[in-house]
Short mmCIF file of C-alpha atoms in Angstrom, two decimals:
data_model
loop_
_atom_site.label_atom_id
_atom_site.label_comp_id
_atom_site.label_asym_id
_atom_site.label_seq_id
_atom_site.Cartn_x
_atom_site.Cartn_y
_atom_site.Cartn_z
CA UNK A 1 17.34 2.74 -20.47
CA UNK A 2 20.23 1.49 -18.52
CA UNK A 3 21.71 -2.04 -18.74
CA UNK A 4 20.78 -3.27 -15.27
CA UNK A 5 23.50 -5.94 -14.99
CA UNK A 6 26.27 -3.46 -15.48
CA UNK A 7 27.95 -5.89 -17.87
CA UNK A 8 28.94 -5.04 -21.42
CA UNK A 9 26.25 -6.21 -23.74
CA UNK A 10 27.70 -7.39 -26.95
CA UNK A 11 24.90 -9.53 -28.24
CA UNK A 12 21.55 -9.00 -26.62
CA UNK A 13 18.61 -10.00 -28.79
CA UNK A 14 14.90 -9.67 -28.11
CA UNK A 15 11.76 -11.26 -29.65
CA UNK A 16 8.44 -9.51 -29.29
CA UNK A 17 5.03 -9.49 -31.07
CA UNK A 18 5.35 -5.72 -31.49
CA UNK A 19 7.87 -4.58 -34.05
CA UNK A 20 7.60 -0.90 -33.02
CA UNK A 21 8.74 -1.84 -29.52
CA UNK A 22 11.67 -3.83 -30.86
CA UNK A 23 12.69 -0.76 -32.94
CA UNK A 24 12.53 1.43 -29.86
CA UNK A 25 14.61 -0.97 -27.84
CA UNK A 26 17.20 -1.21 -30.62
CA UNK A 27 17.40 2.53 -31.13
CA UNK A 28 17.78 3.04 -27.36
CA UNK A 29 20.88 0.83 -27.51
CA UNK A 30 19.40 -1.74 -25.14
CA UNK A 31 19.32 -4.62 -27.63
CA UNK A 32 21.50 -5.31 -30.65
CA UNK A 33 18.83 -7.07 -32.70
CA UNK A 34 15.05 -7.47 -32.54
CA UNK A 35 13.18 -10.50 -33.90
CA UNK A 36 9.51 -11.09 -34.70
CA UNK A 37 7.77 -14.12 -33.12
CA UNK A 38 7.97 -15.99 -36.44
CA UNK A 39 11.74 -15.61 -36.32
CA UNK A 40 12.07 -16.82 -32.73
CA UNK A 41 13.69 -20.05 -33.95
CA UNK A 42 16.53 -18.24 -35.69
CA UNK A 43 17.21 -16.14 -32.63
CA UNK A 44 17.07 -19.01 -30.13
CA UNK A 45 19.60 -21.07 -32.11
CA UNK A 46 22.19 -18.44 -31.18
CA UNK A 47 21.27 -17.69 -27.52
CA UNK A 48 23.30 -18.98 -24.57
CA UNK A 49 20.87 -17.45 -22.05
CA UNK A 50 17.14 -16.95 -22.56
CA UNK A 51 14.67 -14.97 -20.37
CA UNK A 52 11.11 -16.05 -21.16
CA UNK A 53 8.79 -13.09 -20.30
CA UNK A 54 5.44 -14.32 -21.44
CA UNK A 55 2.26 -15.33 -19.68
CA UNK A 56 2.12 -19.00 -18.52
CA UNK A 57 -0.37 -20.36 -21.15
CA UNK A 58 1.51 -18.59 -23.97
CA UNK A 59 4.82 -19.80 -22.53
CA UNK A 60 3.74 -23.43 -22.72
CA UNK A 61 2.70 -22.92 -26.37
CA UNK A 62 5.99 -21.10 -27.12
CA UNK A 63 8.10 -23.91 -25.54
CA UNK A 64 6.13 -26.53 -27.46
CA UNK A 65 6.63 -24.71 -30.76
CA UNK A 66 10.30 -23.85 -30.31
CA UNK A 67 11.75 -26.52 -28.05
CA UNK A 68 13.87 -27.97 -30.86
CA UNK A 69 15.17 -24.51 -31.77
CA UNK A 70 17.09 -23.79 -28.51
CA UNK A 71 20.90 -23.84 -28.71
CA UNK A 72 22.35 -27.00 -27.17
CA UNK A 73 23.53 -26.22 -23.66
CA UNK A 74 21.37 -23.09 -23.43
CA UNK A 75 20.33 -21.80 -19.98
CA UNK A 76 16.67 -20.75 -19.79
CA UNK A 77 14.78 -18.91 -17.07
CA UNK A 78 11.43 -17.14 -16.84
CA UNK A 79 9.69 -14.53 -14.79
CA UNK A 80 6.07 -15.77 -14.60
CA UNK A 81 4.09 -15.17 -11.41
CA UNK A 82 3.01 -18.80 -11.01
CA UNK A 83 5.60 -21.60 -11.03
CA UNK A 84 4.04 -25.11 -10.65
CA UNK A 85 3.01 -25.61 -14.29
CA UNK A 86 6.19 -23.86 -15.53
CA UNK A 87 8.41 -26.12 -13.39
CA UNK A 88 6.50 -29.21 -14.60
CA UNK A 89 7.17 -28.18 -18.19
CA UNK A 90 10.82 -27.35 -17.40
CA UNK A 91 11.27 -30.84 -15.93
CA UNK A 92 10.35 -32.43 -19.25
CA UNK A 93 12.31 -30.16 -21.54
CA UNK A 94 15.14 -31.43 -23.82
CA UNK A 95 17.93 -32.87 -21.77
CA UNK A 96 20.70 -30.74 -23.28
CA UNK A 97 19.08 -27.46 -22.21
CA UNK A 98 18.70 -26.20 -18.59
CA UNK A 99 15.60 -24.36 -17.44
CA UNK A 100 15.63 -22.75 -13.99
CA UNK A 101 12.16 -21.19 -13.15
CA UNK A 102 12.28 -17.82 -11.48
CA UNK A 103 10.17 -14.94 -10.24
CA UNK A 104 11.50 -11.42 -9.68
CA UNK A 105 9.23 -9.79 -7.03
CA UNK A 106 9.48 -6.33 -8.50
CA UNK A 107 6.98 -4.73 -10.77
CA UNK A 108 5.41 -1.46 -11.75
CA UNK A 109 1.70 -0.76 -12.26
CA UNK A 110 2.28 0.56 -15.74
CA UNK A 111 3.54 -1.95 -18.25
CA UNK A 112 5.43 -1.85 -21.51
CA UNK A 113 8.93 -0.99 -22.65
CA UNK A 114 8.36 2.76 -22.23
CA UNK A 115 7.73 2.32 -18.48
CA UNK A 116 10.51 -0.20 -17.96
CA UNK A 117 12.94 2.31 -16.49
CA UNK A 118 10.48 3.02 -13.61
CA UNK A 119 10.76 -0.52 -12.34
CA UNK A 120 13.05 -0.58 -9.36
CA UNK A 121 14.89 -3.81 -8.56
CA UNK A 122 17.06 -2.43 -5.72
CA UNK A 123 16.75 -4.52 -2.57
CA UNK A 124 13.78 -6.45 -3.91
CA UNK A 125 13.12 -10.18 -3.49
CA UNK A 126 13.77 -12.73 -6.27
CA UNK A 127 12.42 -16.25 -5.95
CA UNK A 128 14.10 -19.17 -7.76
CA UNK A 129 12.52 -22.64 -8.04
CA UNK A 130 15.47 -24.80 -9.11
CA UNK A 131 14.91 -28.33 -10.31
CA UNK A 132 17.01 -31.36 -9.29
CA UNK A 133 18.15 -31.62 -12.91
CA UNK A 134 19.50 -28.01 -13.02
CA UNK A 135 23.29 -27.73 -13.31
CA UNK A 136 24.85 -26.17 -10.17
CA UNK A 137 27.04 -23.87 -12.29
CA UNK A 138 23.96 -22.56 -14.10
CA UNK A 139 22.14 -21.86 -10.84
CA UNK A 140 25.22 -20.06 -9.56
CA UNK A 141 25.36 -17.97 -12.72
CA UNK A 142 21.73 -16.94 -12.53
CA UNK A 143 22.11 -15.98 -8.88
CA UNK A 144 25.13 -13.75 -9.62
CA UNK A 145 23.18 -12.15 -12.43
CA UNK A 146 20.24 -11.41 -10.17
CA UNK A 147 22.47 -9.76 -7.56
CA UNK A 148 24.16 -7.72 -10.31
CA UNK A 149 20.62 -6.46 -11.22
CA UNK A 150 20.59 -5.07 -7.65
CA UNK A 151 17.99 -7.44 -6.19
CA UNK A 152 18.44 -7.69 -2.38
CA UNK A 153 17.53 -11.25 -1.50
CA UNK A 154 17.24 -14.54 -3.40
CA UNK A 155 15.00 -17.22 -1.95
CA UNK A 156 15.19 -20.77 -3.32
CA UNK A 157 12.12 -22.89 -2.86
CA UNK A 158 9.93 -25.41 -4.60
CA UNK A 159 7.41 -24.34 -7.25
CA UNK A 160 4.53 -25.53 -5.05
CA UNK A 161 5.77 -23.51 -2.03
CA UNK A 162 6.29 -20.43 -4.30
CA UNK A 163 2.65 -20.69 -5.55
CA UNK A 164 1.37 -21.07 -1.98
CA UNK A 165 3.24 -18.06 -0.54
CA UNK A 166 2.72 -15.83 -3.57
CA UNK A 167 -1.08 -16.50 -3.41
CA UNK A 168 -0.95 -14.57 -0.12
CA UNK A 169 1.72 -11.90 -0.58
CA UNK A 170 0.87 -11.00 -4.16
CA UNK A 171 -2.31 -12.41 -5.61
CA UNK A 172 -4.54 -11.76 -2.53
CA UNK A 173 -3.26 -8.22 -2.43
CA UNK A 174 -4.24 -7.72 -6.05
CA UNK A 175 -7.69 -9.25 -5.37
CA UNK A 176 -8.13 -6.82 -2.44
CA UNK A 177 -6.95 -3.74 -4.40
CA UNK A 178 -9.31 -4.64 -7.28
CA UNK A 179 -12.24 -5.22 -4.86
CA UNK A 180 -11.53 -1.93 -3.06
CA UNK A 181 -11.85 0.01 -6.30
CA UNK A 182 -14.70 -2.11 -7.58
CA UNK A 183 -16.88 -1.24 -4.57
CA UNK A 184 -16.65 2.57 -4.95
CA UNK A 185 -17.58 4.46 -8.09
CA UNK A 186 -16.78 8.01 -6.94
CA UNK A 187 -13.35 8.74 -8.40
CA UNK A 188 -13.05 12.07 -6.56
CA UNK A 189 -12.97 10.19 -3.28
CA UNK A 190 -9.16 10.18 -3.48
CA UNK A 191 -9.38 13.80 -2.18
CA UNK A 192 -9.87 12.05 1.12
CA UNK A 193 -6.89 9.78 0.77
CA UNK A 194 -4.20 9.84 3.42
CA UNK A 195 -1.55 7.68 1.74
CA UNK A 196 -2.66 4.22 2.63
CA UNK A 197 -5.62 4.37 0.14
CA UNK A 198 -3.24 5.42 -2.65
CA UNK A 199 -0.76 2.64 -1.68
CA UNK A 200 -3.50 0.01 -1.51
CA UNK A 201 -5.01 0.78 -4.90
CA UNK A 202 -1.87 1.56 -6.92
CA UNK A 203 -1.72 -2.10 -7.98
CA UNK A 204 -5.35 -1.88 -9.15
CA UNK A 205 -3.84 -0.32 -12.27
CA UNK A 206 -2.87 -3.82 -13.17
CA UNK A 207 -2.38 -5.74 -16.41
CA UNK A 208 -5.89 -7.21 -16.55
CA UNK A 209 -5.30 -10.21 -18.84
CA UNK A 210 -2.15 -11.23 -16.96
CA UNK A 211 -3.71 -11.16 -13.50
CA UNK A 212 -6.96 -12.86 -14.60
CA UNK A 213 -4.78 -15.68 -15.97
CA UNK A 214 -2.56 -15.81 -12.88
CA UNK A 215 -5.55 -15.88 -10.47
CA UNK A 216 -7.12 -18.86 -12.25
CA UNK A 217 -3.79 -20.70 -12.67
CA UNK A 218 -3.38 -20.72 -8.94
CA UNK A 219 -7.06 -21.18 -8.17
CA UNK A 220 -7.06 -23.60 -5.30
CA UNK A 221 -4.40 -21.86 -3.16
CA UNK A 222 -5.75 -18.38 -3.93
CA UNK A 223 -9.32 -19.39 -2.96
CA UNK A 224 -8.02 -20.73 0.35
CA UNK A 225 -6.19 -17.48 1.07
CA UNK A 226 -9.24 -15.34 0.13
CA UNK A 227 -11.41 -17.46 2.45
CA UNK A 228 -9.01 -17.05 5.36
CA UNK A 229 -8.76 -13.29 4.75
CA UNK A 230 -12.61 -12.95 4.58
CA UNK A 231 -12.89 -14.79 7.96
CA UNK A 232 -10.49 -12.28 9.55
CA UNK A 233 -12.45 -9.38 8.07
CA UNK A 234 -15.61 -10.89 9.48
CA UNK A 235 -14.08 -11.17 12.98
CA UNK A 236 -13.21 -7.50 12.97
CA UNK A 237 -16.53 -6.52 11.38
CA UNK A 238 -18.43 -8.28 14.13
CA UNK A 239 -16.44 -6.64 16.90
CA UNK A 240 -17.11 -3.25 15.31
CA UNK A 241 -20.84 -4.18 15.13
CA UNK A 242 -20.87 -5.13 18.85
CA UNK A 243 -18.91 -1.97 19.70
CA UNK A 244 -16.40 -4.26 21.46
CA UNK A 245 -13.45 -1.85 21.69
CA UNK A 246 -11.44 -4.01 24.09
CA UNK A 247 -11.45 -7.17 21.90
CA UNK A 248 -10.83 -4.99 18.82
CA UNK A 249 -7.83 -3.41 20.55
CA UNK A 250 -6.52 -6.90 21.50
CA UNK A 251 -6.58 -8.05 17.83
CA UNK A 252 -4.97 -4.82 16.63
CA UNK A 253 -2.12 -5.15 19.22
CA UNK A 254 -1.51 -8.73 18.04
CA UNK A 255 -1.52 -7.65 14.40
CA UNK A 256 0.87 -4.76 15.07
CA UNK A 257 3.34 -7.06 16.93
CA UNK A 258 3.16 -9.65 14.14
CA UNK A 259 3.77 -7.05 11.40
CA UNK A 260 6.65 -5.56 13.44
CA UNK A 261 8.17 -9.06 13.54
CA UNK A 262 7.78 -9.28 9.78
CA UNK A 263 9.78 -6.08 9.30
CA UNK A 264 13.04 -7.98 9.49
CA UNK A 265 11.96 -9.64 6.22
CA UNK A 266 10.67 -6.46 4.62
CA UNK A 267 13.82 -5.17 2.90
CA UNK A 268 11.95 -2.42 1.15
CA UNK A 269 10.53 -0.95 4.38
CA UNK A 270 10.55 2.82 4.27
CA UNK A 271 10.57 5.43 6.99
CA UNK A 272 12.34 5.46 10.31
CA UNK B 1 12.74 18.71 14.89
CA UNK B 2 11.90 21.53 12.46
CA UNK B 3 9.13 24.01 12.91
CA UNK B 4 6.84 22.96 10.07
CA UNK B 5 5.11 26.35 9.59
CA UNK B 6 8.36 28.19 8.89
CA UNK B 7 7.22 30.99 11.17
CA UNK B 8 9.14 32.27 14.18
CA UNK B 9 7.83 30.53 17.31
CA UNK B 10 7.92 32.89 20.20
CA UNK B 11 5.51 31.21 22.52
CA UNK B 12 4.55 27.68 21.69
CA UNK B 13 3.28 25.67 24.66
CA UNK B 14 2.35 22.02 24.84
CA UNK B 15 0.35 20.00 27.33
CA UNK B 16 0.82 16.21 27.62
CA UNK B 17 0.29 13.41 30.03
CA UNK B 18 3.98 12.44 29.78
CA UNK B 19 6.39 14.91 31.38
CA UNK B 20 9.49 13.24 29.86
CA UNK B 21 8.08 13.92 26.38
CA UNK B 22 7.46 17.56 27.28
CA UNK B 23 11.02 17.81 28.50
CA UNK B 24 12.32 16.36 25.23
CA UNK B 25 10.20 18.75 23.17
CA UNK B 26 11.43 21.73 25.25
CA UNK B 27 15.06 20.73 25.06
CA UNK B 28 14.72 20.22 21.30
CA UNK B 29 13.64 23.83 21.02
CA UNK B 30 10.26 22.95 19.52
CA UNK B 31 8.21 24.27 22.46
CA UNK B 32 8.90 27.09 24.91
CA UNK B 33 7.00 25.59 27.80
CA UNK B 34 5.43 22.17 28.66
CA UNK B 35 2.44 21.75 30.92
CA UNK B 36 1.01 18.74 32.68
CA UNK B 37 -2.69 17.86 32.17
CA UNK B 38 -3.56 19.29 35.57
CA UNK B 39 -2.08 22.62 34.48
CA UNK B 40 -4.03 22.66 31.19
CA UNK B 41 -6.19 25.54 32.44
CA UNK B 42 -3.25 27.82 33.12
CA UNK B 43 -1.84 27.15 29.67
CA UNK B 44 -5.15 27.52 27.83
CA UNK B 45 -5.82 30.92 29.44
CA UNK B 46 -2.86 32.26 27.48
CA UNK B 47 -3.37 30.56 24.09
CA UNK B 48 -4.64 32.36 20.98
CA UNK B 49 -4.57 29.12 18.92
CA UNK B 50 -5.12 25.57 20.23
CA UNK B 51 -4.51 22.29 18.41
CA UNK B 52 -6.33 19.47 20.21
CA UNK B 53 -4.49 16.23 19.50
CA UNK B 54 -6.39 13.68 21.61
CA UNK B 55 -8.71 10.76 20.93
CA UNK B 56 -12.38 11.72 20.44
CA UNK B 57 -13.69 10.37 23.80
CA UNK B 58 -10.86 11.98 25.73
CA UNK B 59 -11.33 15.15 23.72
CA UNK B 60 -14.96 15.44 24.81
CA UNK B 61 -13.90 15.04 28.46
CA UNK B 62 -11.10 17.58 28.07
CA UNK B 63 -13.42 20.17 26.53
CA UNK B 64 -16.00 19.65 29.25
CA UNK B 65 -13.43 20.00 31.94
CA UNK B 66 -11.61 22.96 30.46
CA UNK B 67 -14.22 24.85 28.44
CA UNK B 68 -14.21 27.81 30.88
CA UNK B 69 -10.39 27.99 30.76
CA UNK B 70 -9.95 28.90 27.05
CA UNK B 71 -8.83 32.52 26.38
CA UNK B 72 -11.67 34.71 25.09
CA UNK B 73 -11.47 34.88 21.26
CA UNK B 74 -9.30 31.79 21.06
CA UNK B 75 -9.26 29.74 17.81
CA UNK B 76 -9.37 25.98 18.38
CA UNK B 77 -8.92 23.12 15.91
CA UNK B 78 -8.31 19.37 16.23
CA UNK B 79 -6.88 16.54 14.22
CA UNK B 80 -9.19 13.61 15.20
CA UNK B 81 -10.00 10.93 12.54
CA UNK B 82 -13.76 11.15 13.04
CA UNK B 83 -15.62 14.44 12.91
CA UNK B 84 -19.32 14.18 13.53
CA UNK B 85 -19.29 14.02 17.32
CA UNK B 86 -16.45 16.65 17.43
CA UNK B 87 -18.35 19.03 15.21
CA UNK B 88 -21.44 18.59 17.39
CA UNK B 89 -19.41 19.52 20.44
CA UNK B 90 -17.76 22.45 18.63
CA UNK B 91 -21.26 23.80 17.74
CA UNK B 92 -22.17 24.04 21.41
CA UNK B 93 -18.97 25.49 22.71
CA UNK B 94 -18.67 28.90 24.42
CA UNK B 95 -19.77 31.64 21.97
CA UNK B 96 -16.65 33.74 22.40
CA UNK B 97 -14.32 30.93 21.21
CA UNK B 98 -14.15 29.48 17.65
CA UNK B 99 -13.64 25.73 17.05
CA UNK B 100 -12.91 24.61 13.45
CA UNK B 101 -12.78 20.81 13.23
CA UNK B 102 -10.00 19.43 10.99
CA UNK B 103 -8.24 16.24 9.89
CA UNK B 104 -4.73 16.23 8.45
CA UNK B 105 -4.55 13.18 6.14
CA UNK B 106 -0.88 12.41 6.95
CA UNK B 107 0.42 9.91 9.43
CA UNK B 108 3.16 7.56 10.21
CA UNK B 109 2.82 3.98 11.41
CA UNK B 110 5.07 4.63 14.40
CA UNK B 111 3.70 7.11 16.91
CA UNK B 112 5.15 9.44 19.56
CA UNK B 113 7.27 12.60 19.60
CA UNK B 114 10.50 10.68 18.69
CA UNK B 115 8.93 9.58 15.40
CA UNK B 116 7.34 12.91 14.60
CA UNK B 117 10.03 14.02 12.21
CA UNK B 118 9.25 11.02 9.96
CA UNK B 119 5.77 12.30 9.28
CA UNK B 120 5.67 13.88 5.82
CA UNK B 121 3.07 16.59 5.17
CA UNK B 122 4.25 17.56 1.72
CA UNK B 123 1.43 17.43 -0.81
CA UNK B 124 -0.88 15.57 1.53
CA UNK B 125 -4.63 16.15 1.93
CA UNK B 126 -6.12 18.18 4.76
CA UNK B 127 -9.85 18.05 5.47
CA UNK B 128 -11.64 20.92 7.23
CA UNK B 129 -15.17 20.68 8.47
CA UNK B 130 -16.09 24.32 9.17
CA UNK B 131 -19.23 25.25 11.03
CA UNK B 132 -21.64 28.03 10.10
CA UNK B 133 -20.65 29.81 13.28
CA UNK B 134 -16.95 29.85 12.51
CA UNK B 135 -15.49 33.33 11.75
CA UNK B 136 -14.34 33.68 8.11
CA UNK B 137 -11.00 35.26 9.15
CA UNK B 138 -10.27 32.35 11.45
CA UNK B 139 -10.97 29.85 8.65
CA UNK B 140 -8.71 31.79 6.37
CA UNK B 141 -5.98 31.83 8.99
CA UNK B 142 -6.15 28.03 9.53
CA UNK B 143 -6.00 27.42 5.80
CA UNK B 144 -2.86 29.59 5.39
CA UNK B 145 -1.31 27.77 8.32
CA UNK B 146 -2.04 24.36 6.74
CA UNK B 147 -0.53 25.40 3.40
CA UNK B 148 2.61 26.72 5.25
CA UNK B 149 2.88 23.24 6.77
CA UNK B 150 3.29 22.09 3.18
CA UNK B 151 0.01 20.21 2.79
CA UNK B 152 -1.00 19.95 -0.88
CA UNK B 153 -4.76 20.29 -0.83
CA UNK B 154 -7.47 21.47 1.57
CA UNK B 155 -10.97 20.06 1.13
CA UNK B 156 -13.82 21.75 3.04
CA UNK B 157 -16.82 19.55 3.71
CA UNK B 158 -19.37 18.62 6.38
CA UNK B 159 -18.49 16.40 9.32
CA UNK B 160 -20.99 13.80 8.10
CA UNK B 161 -19.45 13.76 4.62
CA UNK B 162 -15.94 13.53 6.16
CA UNK B 163 -16.90 10.48 8.21
CA UNK B 164 -18.53 8.80 5.28
CA UNK B 165 -15.58 9.25 2.91
CA UNK B 166 -12.91 8.48 5.49
CA UNK B 167 -14.66 5.23 6.40
CA UNK B 168 -13.69 4.09 2.88
CA UNK B 169 -10.29 5.76 2.23
CA UNK B 170 -8.85 5.26 5.70
CA UNK B 171 -10.76 3.06 8.08
CA UNK B 172 -11.57 0.26 5.61
CA UNK B 173 -7.86 0.19 4.58
CA UNK B 174 -6.89 -0.27 8.16
CA UNK B 175 -9.48 -3.04 8.66
CA UNK B 176 -8.06 -4.72 5.54
CA UNK B 177 -4.38 -4.38 6.62
CA UNK B 178 -5.18 -5.80 10.08
CA UNK B 179 -7.21 -8.68 8.56
CA UNK B 180 -4.40 -9.50 6.08
CA UNK B 181 -1.87 -9.85 8.90
CA UNK B 182 -4.39 -11.57 11.21
CA UNK B 183 -4.98 -14.37 8.72
CA UNK B 184 -1.32 -15.42 8.38
CA UNK B 185 0.97 -16.37 11.26
CA UNK B 186 4.18 -17.06 9.32
CA UNK B 187 6.20 -13.85 9.78
CA UNK B 188 8.94 -15.06 7.34
CA UNK B 189 6.40 -14.92 4.57
CA UNK B 190 7.63 -11.36 3.85
CA UNK B 191 10.51 -13.03 2.01
CA UNK B 192 7.95 -13.48 -0.73
CA UNK B 193 6.84 -9.85 -0.74
CA UNK B 194 6.98 -7.89 -3.92
CA UNK B 195 6.28 -4.37 -2.58
CA UNK B 196 2.51 -4.44 -2.57
CA UNK B 197 2.33 -6.71 0.49
CA UNK B 198 4.72 -4.39 2.40
CA UNK B 199 2.67 -1.35 1.32
CA UNK B 200 -0.62 -3.03 2.32
CA UNK B 201 0.46 -4.07 5.71
CA UNK B 202 2.63 -1.08 6.87
CA UNK B 203 -0.43 0.51 8.43
CA UNK B 204 -1.04 -2.75 10.33
CA UNK B 205 1.60 -1.29 12.70
CA UNK B 206 -1.10 0.99 13.92
CA UNK B 207 -1.95 2.62 17.21
CA UNK B 208 -4.34 -0.06 18.47
CA UNK B 209 -6.35 1.85 21.09
CA UNK B 210 -6.84 4.78 18.71
CA UNK B 211 -8.07 2.68 15.73
CA UNK B 212 -10.33 0.50 17.94
CA UNK B 213 -12.00 3.71 19.14
CA UNK B 214 -12.18 5.28 15.69
CA UNK B 215 -13.71 2.13 14.14
CA UNK B 216 -16.45 1.99 16.71
CA UNK B 217 -17.08 5.78 16.72
CA UNK B 218 -17.90 5.52 12.97
CA UNK B 219 -19.58 2.13 13.22
CA UNK B 220 -22.56 2.43 10.88
CA UNK B 221 -20.66 3.91 7.93
CA UNK B 222 -17.70 1.64 8.36
CA UNK B 223 -19.89 -1.47 8.52
CA UNK B 224 -21.57 -0.44 5.24
CA UNK B 225 -18.19 0.07 3.60
CA UNK B 226 -16.92 -3.34 4.87
CA UNK B 227 -20.04 -5.02 3.54
CA UNK B 228 -19.71 -3.45 0.10
CA UNK B 229 -15.99 -4.40 0.01
CA UNK B 230 -16.81 -8.03 0.99
CA UNK B 231 -19.35 -8.27 -1.79
CA UNK B 232 -16.72 -7.17 -4.35
CA UNK B 233 -14.29 -9.75 -2.96
CA UNK B 234 -17.00 -12.43 -3.34
CA UNK B 235 -17.67 -11.48 -6.92
CA UNK B 236 -13.96 -11.90 -7.79
CA UNK B 237 -13.65 -15.05 -5.67
CA UNK B 238 -16.59 -16.68 -7.46
CA UNK B 239 -15.11 -15.90 -10.87
CA UNK B 240 -11.77 -17.45 -9.85
CA UNK B 241 -13.73 -20.52 -8.55
CA UNK B 242 -15.54 -20.80 -11.95
CA UNK B 243 -12.21 -20.23 -13.78
CA UNK B 244 -14.07 -17.47 -15.65
CA UNK B 245 -11.02 -15.63 -16.97
CA UNK B 246 -12.99 -13.45 -19.45
CA UNK B 247 -15.36 -12.00 -16.84
CA UNK B 248 -12.46 -11.54 -14.39
CA UNK B 249 -10.56 -9.69 -17.05
CA UNK B 250 -13.61 -7.40 -17.70
CA UNK B 251 -13.72 -6.46 -13.98
CA UNK B 252 -10.00 -5.91 -13.76
CA UNK B 253 -10.08 -3.61 -16.84
CA UNK B 254 -12.93 -1.59 -15.29
CA UNK B 255 -11.04 -1.36 -12.03
CA UNK B 256 -7.84 -0.27 -13.76
CA UNK B 257 -9.67 2.48 -15.70
CA UNK B 258 -11.44 3.71 -12.56
CA UNK B 259 -8.14 3.88 -10.56
CA UNK B 260 -6.44 5.69 -13.43
CA UNK B 261 -9.23 8.25 -13.31
CA UNK B 262 -8.63 8.61 -9.57
CA UNK B 263 -4.97 9.48 -10.17
CA UNK B 264 -5.85 13.08 -10.84
CA UNK B 265 -6.83 13.24 -7.17
CA UNK B 266 -3.88 11.20 -5.89
CA UNK B 267 -1.37 13.99 -5.28
CA UNK B 268 1.05 11.60 -3.60
CA UNK B 269 1.24 9.24 -6.61
CA UNK B 270 4.73 7.98 -7.08
CA UNK B 271 6.48 6.71 -10.18
CA UNK B 272 6.12 7.75 -13.83
#
């Protein structure tokens, strides 16, 4: 596994619930030392920069348990897929530590350390939700680190705005992918796939506990997005039912033009 | 543009409504001669193999107009996205010509001759819907040609089965992609994309007249698929509304397992 920042790593520690994974990471040369969750306090006392990579509910528990353990002056960030509750917690944290909430928009449908090298950061989006209390030099440091990891674009926004946008671009897509697989039990149907089906359902191989928690943590916004999506499906469905080719065509032209306009923002666009 | 079959092309003709495109194709060396639609009869009289690449309704008109023009013994195939009406027409065609309906499951969101080289056939699915009247040697010839074009798998099935499966793997995905773009007017939202959004909506840059016609041609099956999909979305939506994380997780685990089982059939699967 390569060190994605390209910087010499003299003292990179990791804390995990699985000791076997820590061993693997240590033997691969990625980390210098692994710590069990019980030892998190010892590790944190020595860390200038901390990436919290745990689910939101567990992160709140972790921060409550270990808040006093962080090194004075430490810079903390996280990668959780919802940001409102995280930012609220970060606002109230010890004054001598600085927590900048973040969300790298890059994932892989198979989780775990052994699949980590398949995650591609190149050109991807990274969202930061800085707080008024964050130190400018820390924000600058995090942004440089993100670009060194090869992300393509950093967007700074509020936690509320993040949760609203992400409900559409990420959570709704996962709801759709899951629904698409849920409504068809014949697994050999992929013989009839032409690419879009495989693309649509790849994210259905999701981390179930994580997404169940994320969906519910962002309930109100997600429900609004699902409702709006369902209304659009119904409009198209009714035109198909009526056999109204000309109105269907009008919608599809509008949709194509809108998506073409979005392409400027789609850094990961493939093809010609 | 490369010749995808890898065979020497001594006499490849094309007929198109756009003379400028025919000129381009001739100058590129892909075709030896271009014909206008009015001249289709002269061209057809000389063709041993014909690929019909026109929308279903136009294809029926074309076949009615030019049926007498085909060379005796000619082998005909097509690439339309619906097959029932095409197969019905192929059943009734002149006895001395042989029409094998087909559907290459490979496309590109941008159409036209100038984008043709971006279409990737490698490893993709190709569906054939042979008729009882088709000659075995012609079927064998078409299958060899398809494999030479680098397609990965040929599935032979009935036209009715094709239309039923494709309503799910292809048409429903296009309805979803269009609905997803239709329900959000902010084009800058793609800044918050994490890959799945871009993948989901790439096919929203579709050929509007073609898809409007295909949706309506396969109306009954497509409506049934949309209804089943909407029911699955509602199940997930209601669990989110209830905040029922454990039932949500149960569905998402089932979905993940089912999609993993589909992977054997997803030849185009990327990643590790």
